[in-house]
Tab-separated table of C-alpha atoms in Angstrom:
chain	number	residue	atom	x	y	z
A	1	UNK	CA	-10.308	-4.331	-23.039
A	2	UNK	CA	-13.964	-5.001	-22.236
A	3	UNK	CA	-14.389	-8.753	-21.644
A	4	UNK	CA	-17.502	-10.458	-22.960
A	5	UNK	CA	-19.160	-12.024	-19.931
A	6	UNK	CA	-21.972	-13.734	-21.872
A	7	UNK	CA	-20.502	-17.141	-21.096
A	8	UNK	CA	-21.153	-16.551	-17.382
A	9	UNK	CA	-24.919	-16.949	-17.790
A	10	UNK	CA	-26.415	-20.329	-17.057
A	11	UNK	CA	-27.358	-22.020	-20.297
A	12	UNK	CA	-29.062	-25.186	-21.464
A	13	UNK	CA	-27.451	-28.577	-21.563
A	14	UNK	CA	-26.397	-28.467	-17.890
A	15	UNK	CA	-24.964	-31.624	-16.409
A	16	UNK	CA	-25.285	-30.774	-12.682
A	17	UNK	CA	-24.174	-28.055	-10.320
A	18	UNK	CA	-20.775	-27.012	-9.094
A	19	UNK	CA	-20.258	-27.585	-5.334
A	20	UNK	CA	-20.408	-24.226	-3.601
A	21	UNK	CA	-17.355	-23.000	-1.673
A	22	UNK	CA	-19.166	-19.776	-0.707
A	23	UNK	CA	-22.660	-18.337	-0.663
A	24	UNK	CA	-24.527	-17.224	-3.755
A	25	UNK	CA	-25.891	-19.073	-6.751
A	26	UNK	CA	-24.217	-22.253	-7.881
A	27	UNK	CA	-22.871	-22.609	-11.417
A	28	UNK	CA	-24.080	-25.172	-13.881
A	29	UNK	CA	-21.599	-27.721	-15.132
A	30	UNK	CA	-22.006	-27.545	-18.873
A	31	UNK	CA	-20.078	-27.942	-22.053
A	32	UNK	CA	-18.081	-24.810	-22.691
A	33	UNK	CA	-17.122	-23.490	-26.156
A	34	UNK	CA	-13.715	-25.087	-25.655
A	35	UNK	CA	-15.407	-28.432	-25.039
A	36	UNK	CA	-13.729	-29.042	-21.675
A	37	UNK	CA	-16.900	-30.432	-20.125
A	38	UNK	CA	-17.899	-27.660	-17.724
A	39	UNK	CA	-16.740	-25.175	-15.134
A	40	UNK	CA	-13.790	-25.812	-12.884
A	41	UNK	CA	-13.271	-24.529	-9.366
A	42	UNK	CA	-9.705	-24.099	-8.175
A	43	UNK	CA	-8.118	-22.723	-5.029
A	44	UNK	CA	-5.004	-20.592	-5.420
A	45	UNK	CA	-3.304	-20.485	-2.058
A	46	UNK	CA	-3.090	-20.033	0.845
A	47	UNK	CA	0.590	-20.809	0.212
A	48	UNK	CA	0.791	-19.951	-3.484
A	49	UNK	CA	4.085	-18.127	-4.155
A	50	UNK	CA	2.374	-15.279	-6.028
A	51	UNK	CA	-0.319	-14.435	-3.460
A	52	UNK	CA	2.061	-12.089	-1.598
A	53	UNK	CA	1.438	-13.717	1.748
A	54	UNK	CA	-0.891	-16.230	3.335
A	55	UNK	CA	-3.844	-15.518	1.069
A	56	UNK	CA	-6.232	-17.631	-1.016
A	57	UNK	CA	-8.316	-17.015	-4.090
A	58	UNK	CA	-11.208	-19.355	-4.873
A	59	UNK	CA	-11.567	-19.135	-8.650
A	60	UNK	CA	-14.247	-20.564	-10.948
A	61	UNK	CA	-13.051	-21.084	-14.520
A	62	UNK	CA	-14.731	-21.703	-17.845
A	63	UNK	CA	-11.807	-23.237	-19.665
A	64	UNK	CA	-9.103	-20.757	-18.641
A	65	UNK	CA	-11.479	-17.783	-18.324
A	66	UNK	CA	-12.429	-16.489	-14.875
A	67	UNK	CA	-16.179	-16.383	-14.245
A	68	UNK	CA	-16.048	-15.947	-10.475
A	69	UNK	CA	-13.374	-15.141	-7.904
A	70	UNK	CA	-13.516	-14.794	-4.153
A	71	UNK	CA	-10.596	-13.511	-2.066
A	72	UNK	CA	-10.222	-15.503	1.146
A	73	UNK	CA	-8.114	-14.031	3.927
A	74	UNK	CA	-7.867	-14.128	7.699
A	75	UNK	CA	-5.020	-16.639	7.954
A	76	UNK	CA	-2.741	-13.957	9.431
A	77	UNK	CA	-5.231	-12.353	11.826
A	78	UNK	CA	-3.348	-11.172	14.930
A	79	UNK	CA	-6.023	-9.283	16.878
A	80	UNK	CA	-4.318	-5.936	16.266
A	81	UNK	CA	-7.306	-3.725	17.083
A	82	UNK	CA	-8.277	-5.553	20.284
A	83	UNK	CA	-4.672	-5.460	21.456
A	84	UNK	CA	-4.729	-1.695	20.836
A	85	UNK	CA	-7.665	-1.345	23.208
A	86	UNK	CA	-5.815	-3.253	25.926
A	87	UNK	CA	-2.490	-1.444	25.900
A	88	UNK	CA	-1.347	2.147	26.312
A	89	UNK	CA	-1.373	4.602	23.427
A	90	UNK	CA	2.406	4.546	23.177
A	91	UNK	CA	2.491	0.761	23.594
A	92	UNK	CA	0.573	0.405	20.325
A	93	UNK	CA	3.154	2.275	18.252
A	94	UNK	CA	5.381	-0.810	17.651
A	95	UNK	CA	2.301	-2.819	16.625
A	96	UNK	CA	1.657	-0.391	13.780
A	97	UNK	CA	5.018	-1.451	12.297
A	98	UNK	CA	3.544	-4.905	11.750
A	99	UNK	CA	0.637	-3.753	9.567
A	100	UNK	CA	2.298	-2.995	6.236
A	101	UNK	CA	5.741	-4.202	7.230
A	102	UNK	CA	7.228	-2.640	4.096
A	103	UNK	CA	6.092	0.772	5.306
A	104	UNK	CA	6.454	0.944	9.075
A	105	UNK	CA	7.324	4.648	9.154
A	106	UNK	CA	4.170	5.725	7.337
A	107	UNK	CA	2.159	3.417	9.617
A	108	UNK	CA	3.706	5.198	12.604
A	109	UNK	CA	2.803	8.590	11.182
A	110	UNK	CA	-0.877	7.814	10.591
A	111	UNK	CA	-1.270	6.530	14.151
A	112	UNK	CA	0.657	9.478	15.600
A	113	UNK	CA	-1.617	11.919	13.742
A	114	UNK	CA	-4.745	10.346	15.254
A	115	UNK	CA	-3.352	10.492	18.804
A	116	UNK	CA	-2.081	14.051	18.300
A	117	UNK	CA	-5.595	15.128	17.330
A	118	UNK	CA	-6.940	13.581	20.530
A	119	UNK	CA	-4.259	15.106	22.761
A	120	UNK	CA	-3.890	18.511	21.072
A	121	UNK	CA	-0.220	17.985	20.234
A	122	UNK	CA	1.716	19.262	17.232
A	123	UNK	CA	5.134	18.189	16.035
A	124	UNK	CA	7.800	20.946	15.792
A	125	UNK	CA	9.064	22.153	12.432
A	126	UNK	CA	12.130	19.924	12.320
A	127	UNK	CA	10.123	16.836	13.219
A	128	UNK	CA	7.592	17.663	10.487
A	129	UNK	CA	10.375	17.709	7.897
A	130	UNK	CA	11.847	14.454	9.195
A	131	UNK	CA	8.412	12.836	8.918
A	132	UNK	CA	8.049	13.912	5.298
A	133	UNK	CA	11.562	12.741	4.414
A	134	UNK	CA	11.130	9.307	5.989
A	135	UNK	CA	7.647	8.913	4.500
A	136	UNK	CA	8.770	9.678	0.963
A	137	UNK	CA	11.792	7.391	1.293
A	138	UNK	CA	9.291	4.732	2.352
A	139	UNK	CA	7.213	5.420	-0.760
A	140	UNK	CA	10.301	5.044	-2.953
A	141	UNK	CA	11.269	1.640	-1.606
A	142	UNK	CA	7.665	0.374	-1.609
A	143	UNK	CA	6.992	1.351	-5.224
A	144	UNK	CA	10.364	0.074	-6.430
A	145	UNK	CA	9.664	-3.331	-4.883
A	146	UNK	CA	6.143	-3.386	-6.353
A	147	UNK	CA	7.644	-3.037	-9.831
A	148	UNK	CA	10.091	-5.853	-9.177
A	149	UNK	CA	7.487	-8.197	-7.713
A	150	UNK	CA	5.034	-7.470	-10.531
A	151	UNK	CA	7.569	-8.444	-13.185
A	152	UNK	CA	8.445	-11.591	-11.274
A	153	UNK	CA	4.733	-12.475	-11.128
A	154	UNK	CA	4.719	-12.291	-14.932
A	155	UNK	CA	7.495	-14.857	-15.083
A	156	UNK	CA	10.446	-12.540	-15.624
A	157	UNK	CA	13.818	-13.531	-14.291
A	158	UNK	CA	14.926	-12.044	-10.992
A	159	UNK	CA	16.695	-9.106	-12.654
A	160	UNK	CA	13.994	-6.404	-12.167
A	161	UNK	CA	13.394	-7.522	-8.581
A	162	UNK	CA	17.103	-7.522	-7.774
A	163	UNK	CA	17.464	-4.033	-9.261
A	164	UNK	CA	14.607	-2.890	-7.014
A	165	UNK	CA	16.012	-4.587	-3.922
A	166	UNK	CA	19.422	-3.054	-4.571
A	167	UNK	CA	17.855	0.400	-4.218
A	168	UNK	CA	15.689	-0.680	-1.298
A	169	UNK	CA	18.779	-1.767	0.623
A	170	UNK	CA	20.205	1.745	0.420
A	171	UNK	CA	17.033	3.182	1.926
A	172	UNK	CA	16.854	0.496	4.615
A	173	UNK	CA	20.420	1.359	5.559
A	174	UNK	CA	19.234	4.921	6.159
A	175	UNK	CA	16.327	3.686	8.288
A	176	UNK	CA	18.638	1.470	10.317
A	177	UNK	CA	21.090	4.261	11.083
A	178	UNK	CA	18.226	6.559	12.114
A	179	UNK	CA	15.923	4.211	14.036
A	180	UNK	CA	18.032	1.160	14.882
A	181	UNK	CA	15.868	-1.145	12.747
A	182	UNK	CA	15.604	-1.785	9.042
A	183	UNK	CA	11.892	-2.628	8.870
A	184	UNK	CA	10.185	-2.401	12.305
A	185	UNK	CA	11.304	1.164	12.951
A	186	UNK	CA	9.043	2.288	15.863
A	187	UNK	CA	10.248	5.845	15.262
A	188	UNK	CA	7.357	8.318	15.403
A	189	UNK	CA	6.139	9.692	18.727
A	190	UNK	CA	3.095	11.743	19.667
A	191	UNK	CA	4.249	15.317	19.137
A	192	UNK	CA	7.381	14.517	17.164
A	193	UNK	CA	10.013	11.832	16.595
A	194	UNK	CA	11.926	9.521	18.929
A	195	UNK	CA	15.382	10.897	18.120
A	196	UNK	CA	17.065	13.464	15.897
A	197	UNK	CA	18.961	12.726	12.708
A	198	UNK	CA	22.440	11.321	13.479
A	199	UNK	CA	25.514	13.188	12.179
A	200	UNK	CA	26.005	12.704	8.448
A	201	UNK	CA	22.573	11.128	7.928
A	202	UNK	CA	21.177	13.952	5.833
A	203	UNK	CA	24.196	13.941	3.533
A	204	UNK	CA	23.883	10.190	3.065
A	205	UNK	CA	20.161	10.577	2.298
A	206	UNK	CA	20.894	13.304	-0.264
A	207	UNK	CA	23.307	10.944	-2.023
A	208	UNK	CA	20.729	8.133	-2.156
A	209	UNK	CA	18.049	10.479	-3.503
A	210	UNK	CA	20.399	12.041	-6.062
A	211	UNK	CA	21.257	8.592	-7.456
A	212	UNK	CA	17.693	7.284	-7.525
A	213	UNK	CA	16.706	8.870	-10.883
A	214	UNK	CA	19.490	6.876	-12.561
A	215	UNK	CA	17.893	3.671	-11.255
A	216	UNK	CA	14.482	4.804	-12.516
A	217	UNK	CA	15.919	5.570	-15.942
A	218	UNK	CA	17.436	2.059	-16.097
A	219	UNK	CA	14.245	0.466	-14.834
A	220	UNK	CA	12.033	2.284	-17.335
A	221	UNK	CA	14.319	1.679	-20.311
A	222	UNK	CA	14.375	-2.016	-19.415
A	223	UNK	CA	10.631	-2.422	-18.889
A	224	UNK	CA	8.278	0.320	-20.072
A	225	UNK	CA	8.347	-0.596	-23.745
A	226	UNK	CA	8.952	-4.300	-23.257
A	227	UNK	CA	6.693	-6.207	-25.642
A	228	UNK	CA	5.863	-8.961	-23.165
A	229	UNK	CA	5.109	-6.540	-20.342
A	230	UNK	CA	2.781	-4.490	-22.527
A	231	UNK	CA	0.917	-7.523	-23.868
A	232	UNK	CA	0.448	-8.894	-20.336
A	233	UNK	CA	-0.680	-5.585	-18.800
A	234	UNK	CA	-2.354	-3.303	-21.335
A	235	UNK	CA	-6.101	-3.809	-21.326
A	236	UNK	CA	-5.783	-6.346	-18.519
A	237	UNK	CA	-7.546	-5.935	-15.170
A	238	UNK	CA	-9.336	-2.700	-16.041
A	239	UNK	CA	-10.881	-0.923	-13.052
A	240	UNK	CA	-13.508	1.597	-14.250
A	241	UNK	CA	-13.406	5.050	-12.704
A	242	UNK	CA	-16.936	4.897	-11.258
A	243	UNK	CA	-16.384	1.507	-9.669
A	244	UNK	CA	-13.109	2.664	-8.128
A	245	UNK	CA	-14.859	5.638	-6.533
A	246	UNK	CA	-17.894	3.667	-5.330
A	247	UNK	CA	-15.703	0.949	-3.806
A	248	UNK	CA	-13.645	3.526	-1.824
A	249	UNK	CA	-10.426	2.527	-3.583
A	250	UNK	CA	-7.504	4.834	-2.810
A	251	UNK	CA	-3.867	5.364	-3.675
A	252	UNK	CA	-2.153	4.497	-6.974
A	253	UNK	CA	-4.894	1.989	-7.851
A	254	UNK	CA	-7.488	4.781	-7.766
A	255	UNK	CA	-5.336	7.297	-9.611
A	256	UNK	CA	-4.560	4.753	-12.342
A	257	UNK	CA	-8.303	4.874	-13.131
A	258	UNK	CA	-8.045	8.632	-13.699
A	259	UNK	CA	-9.346	9.875	-10.326
A	260	UNK	CA	-7.391	12.887	-9.099
A	261	UNK	CA	-7.343	12.171	-5.378
A	262	UNK	CA	-4.265	12.255	-3.190
A	263	UNK	CA	-4.643	13.099	0.510
A	264	UNK	CA	-1.374	15.044	0.412
A	265	UNK	CA	-3.226	17.478	-1.911
A	266	UNK	CA	-6.891	16.988	-0.945
A	267	UNK	CA	-6.354	17.337	2.821
A	268	UNK	CA	-2.684	18.185	3.399
A	269	UNK	CA	-1.275	16.852	6.654
A	270	UNK	CA	2.069	17.686	8.186
A	271	UNK	CA	3.716	20.230	5.887
A	272	UNK	CA	2.887	18.758	2.476
A	273	UNK	CA	1.232	21.998	1.404
A	274	UNK	CA	4.699	23.575	1.261
A	275	UNK	CA	6.010	21.317	-1.492
A	276	UNK	CA	5.556	21.420	-5.236
A	277	UNK	CA	4.674	18.069	-6.780
A	278	UNK	CA	2.208	16.639	-9.261
A	279	UNK	CA	-0.318	13.833	-8.897
A	280	UNK	CA	0.088	11.388	-11.831
A	281	UNK	CA	-3.125	9.994	-13.337
A	282	UNK	CA	-3.823	7.046	-15.622
A	283	UNK	CA	-6.094	6.909	-18.659
A	284	UNK	CA	-7.233	3.281	-18.759
A	285	UNK	CA	-7.155	1.855	-15.232
A	286	UNK	CA	-5.414	-1.338	-16.357
A	287	UNK	CA	-2.389	-3.148	-14.939
A	288	UNK	CA	-0.012	-1.105	-17.100
A	289	UNK	CA	-1.408	2.163	-15.739
A	290	UNK	CA	-1.110	0.879	-12.183
A	291	UNK	CA	2.519	-0.019	-12.851
A	292	UNK	CA	3.208	3.391	-14.378
A	293	UNK	CA	1.581	5.182	-11.419
A	294	UNK	CA	4.268	3.784	-9.154
A	295	UNK	CA	7.060	4.809	-11.513
A	296	UNK	CA	5.734	8.347	-11.916
A	297	UNK	CA	5.026	8.727	-8.204
A	298	UNK	CA	8.624	7.797	-7.404
A	299	UNK	CA	9.787	10.698	-9.539
A	300	UNK	CA	7.435	13.045	-7.659
A	301	UNK	CA	8.687	11.697	-4.328
A	302	UNK	CA	12.213	12.599	-5.383
A	303	UNK	CA	11.054	16.202	-5.958
A	304	UNK	CA	9.488	16.319	-2.486
A	305	UNK	CA	12.607	14.867	-0.884
A	306	UNK	CA	14.897	17.354	-2.590
A	307	UNK	CA	12.747	20.256	-1.384
A	308	UNK	CA	12.425	18.904	2.164
A	309	UNK	CA	16.120	18.147	2.592
A	310	UNK	CA	17.044	21.593	1.288
A	311	UNK	CA	14.712	23.400	3.702
A	312	UNK	CA	14.897	21.306	6.900
A	313	UNK	CA	15.475	23.619	9.863
A	314	UNK	CA	17.212	23.036	13.170
A	315	UNK	CA	15.434	22.996	16.488
A	316	UNK	CA	13.603	20.532	18.734
A	317	UNK	CA	11.987	17.325	17.519
A	318	UNK	CA	9.308	16.953	20.223
A	319	UNK	CA	6.379	19.095	21.342
A	320	UNK	CA	7.271	20.228	24.897
A	321	UNK	CA	3.706	19.419	25.999
A	322	UNK	CA	4.124	15.767	25.057
A	323	UNK	CA	4.325	13.309	27.961
A	324	UNK	CA	5.321	9.660	27.958
A	325	UNK	CA	4.325	8.755	31.489
A	326	UNK	CA	0.744	9.333	32.527
A	327	UNK	CA	-0.365	9.989	28.944
A	328	UNK	CA	-4.163	10.275	29.040
A	329	UNK	CA	-5.829	12.161	26.176
A	330	UNK	CA	-9.090	13.832	27.107
A	331	UNK	CA	-12.312	12.028	26.237
A	332	UNK	CA	-13.225	12.314	22.569
A	333	UNK	CA	-12.662	10.757	19.183
A	334	UNK	CA	-10.288	11.380	16.284
A	335	UNK	CA	-9.441	10.023	12.859
A	336	UNK	CA	-5.954	10.490	11.499
A	337	UNK	CA	-5.192	9.571	7.897
A	338	UNK	CA	-2.316	9.806	5.481
A	339	UNK	CA	-1.571	9.042	1.847
A	340	UNK	CA	0.393	5.857	2.435
A	341	UNK	CA	2.258	4.163	-0.414
A	342	UNK	CA	-0.687	1.784	-0.953
A	343	UNK	CA	-3.495	4.306	-0.363
A	344	UNK	CA	-5.358	5.901	2.506
A	345	UNK	CA	-4.191	4.543	5.854
A	346	UNK	CA	-6.307	5.778	8.740
A	347	UNK	CA	-6.663	5.218	12.472
A	348	UNK	CA	-9.918	5.911	14.299
A	349	UNK	CA	-9.579	6.282	18.070
A	350	UNK	CA	-12.065	6.888	20.866
A	351	UNK	CA	-10.724	8.045	24.238
A	352	UNK	CA	-12.564	7.833	27.541
A	353	UNK	CA	-9.776	9.625	29.395
A	354	UNK	CA	-7.990	6.423	30.450
A	355	UNK	CA	-4.428	5.384	29.494
A	356	UNK	CA	-5.825	3.088	26.761
A	357	UNK	CA	-8.170	3.882	23.857
A	358	UNK	CA	-11.617	2.377	24.376
A	359	UNK	CA	-11.911	1.951	20.588
A	360	UNK	CA	-9.044	1.427	18.161
A	361	UNK	CA	-9.828	0.916	14.480
A	362	UNK	CA	-7.578	0.713	11.417
A	363	UNK	CA	-8.612	1.661	7.885
A	364	UNK	CA	-6.092	-0.376	5.810
A	365	UNK	CA	-5.722	0.368	2.068
A	366	UNK	CA	-4.661	-3.184	1.144
A	367	UNK	CA	-7.892	-4.629	2.532
A	368	UNK	CA	-10.172	-2.046	0.893
A	369	UNK	CA	-8.404	-2.267	-2.465
A	370	UNK	CA	-8.843	-6.058	-2.526
A	371	UNK	CA	-12.638	-5.707	-2.639
A	372	UNK	CA	-12.595	-5.071	-6.411
A	373	UNK	CA	-10.266	-7.947	-7.270
A	374	UNK	CA	-13.077	-10.060	-8.740
A	375	UNK	CA	-14.336	-7.182	-10.893
A	376	UNK	CA	-10.863	-6.730	-12.373
A	377	UNK	CA	-10.365	-10.451	-13.028
A	378	UNK	CA	-13.679	-11.466	-14.636
A	379	UNK	CA	-13.259	-12.592	-18.233
A	380	UNK	CA	-9.469	-12.835	-18.044
A	381	UNK	CA	-7.307	-15.931	-18.150
A	382	UNK	CA	-6.255	-17.552	-14.916
A	383	UNK	CA	-2.638	-16.583	-15.705
A	384	UNK	CA	-3.718	-12.925	-15.633
A	385	UNK	CA	-5.166	-13.225	-12.126
A	386	UNK	CA	-1.729	-13.326	-10.522
A	387	UNK	CA	-0.618	-10.238	-12.459
A	388	UNK	CA	-3.786	-8.312	-11.588
A	389	UNK	CA	-3.381	-9.165	-7.903
A	390	UNK	CA	0.242	-8.062	-8.029
A	391	UNK	CA	-0.743	-4.675	-9.466
A	392	UNK	CA	-2.987	-3.976	-6.451
A	393	UNK	CA	0.041	-4.168	-4.112
A	394	UNK	CA	-1.159	-5.839	-0.920
A	395	UNK	CA	0.556	-6.866	2.300
A	396	UNK	CA	-1.307	-9.460	4.319
A	397	UNK	CA	-0.226	-8.018	7.653
A	398	UNK	CA	-2.389	-5.032	6.796
A	399	UNK	CA	-5.243	-7.016	5.217
A	400	UNK	CA	-5.792	-9.327	8.182
A	401	UNK	CA	-4.569	-7.221	11.122
């Protein structure tokens, strides 16, 4: 759908100006085609139940049509990057858990990659396989929950979300038995992993993965062809391919717009180049395509997991050169990035040879992907805004940092 934005232009018959909540030109209060007397400014949040955290959207409406939208965040700012410059390299690992708290293990991996580049470390074979397995399990539970939350944002009953959380619980049980924590796992280490797989863990993981396609089949049969879902998502919140590229959008949101870019293929890290999997692409870049990207990517994650669990070798899980005490990477800089469930997650570090990085910077996908929210919402009804935001898949711990 290509919305007609002609009604956004200032016209005659103005009755004053709208008070400005942000910079830029003010809007004229005028009679709209619906005869409601002018434009209306509303604030959704910061405690709105569908903003996925402490997040606000300042929205200007003509009737129920969006003519301007500004994301407002910062309510959850926790000084993550400055803390990283004041603590040891290893001391920052648990803080990465708190970025995207749905995906602590992939957060750990991106940070570990950056430090390993600085220090010249490399994880052994077994640790590389464990990293892939835990990362793809993380992708499964993240995407499943996104589907459930998105349907709840549309006003569905709790059934899709409860189906998703049922599967998520199985994966969190695996994380708990491996790391001791369900969400804040603090598991990766520079040069490997904190501990090896406990006895029976791999068999339990194989069972969870083998049963996951049945859940996907149920989920898709329940939702994919649902008349309400299609009417609320198809042609809604279209993100054009060129805009997605120019705005540095990554992850499923980018691929839903037809851009074939996945870091696991474009710049393989770890051992991803050993696995056979496809990169799903959308045709329209709308909410429906963004929903389907998650469903299709879960099926590809299952393929990766099956291959990794079948080929995982024995052996050590830590690089023998890795040190915990007195860890001081040589002076230099490094950027480590991964294809996280929400897009490119990167850490940029500068070392001056001391125990702490002198510069610590996070490239969070949730924050970058939010920059096109207004473009996707213009011309749509206010009820669509919540659905469009839900299809981006943000976590405010990562947005604000």
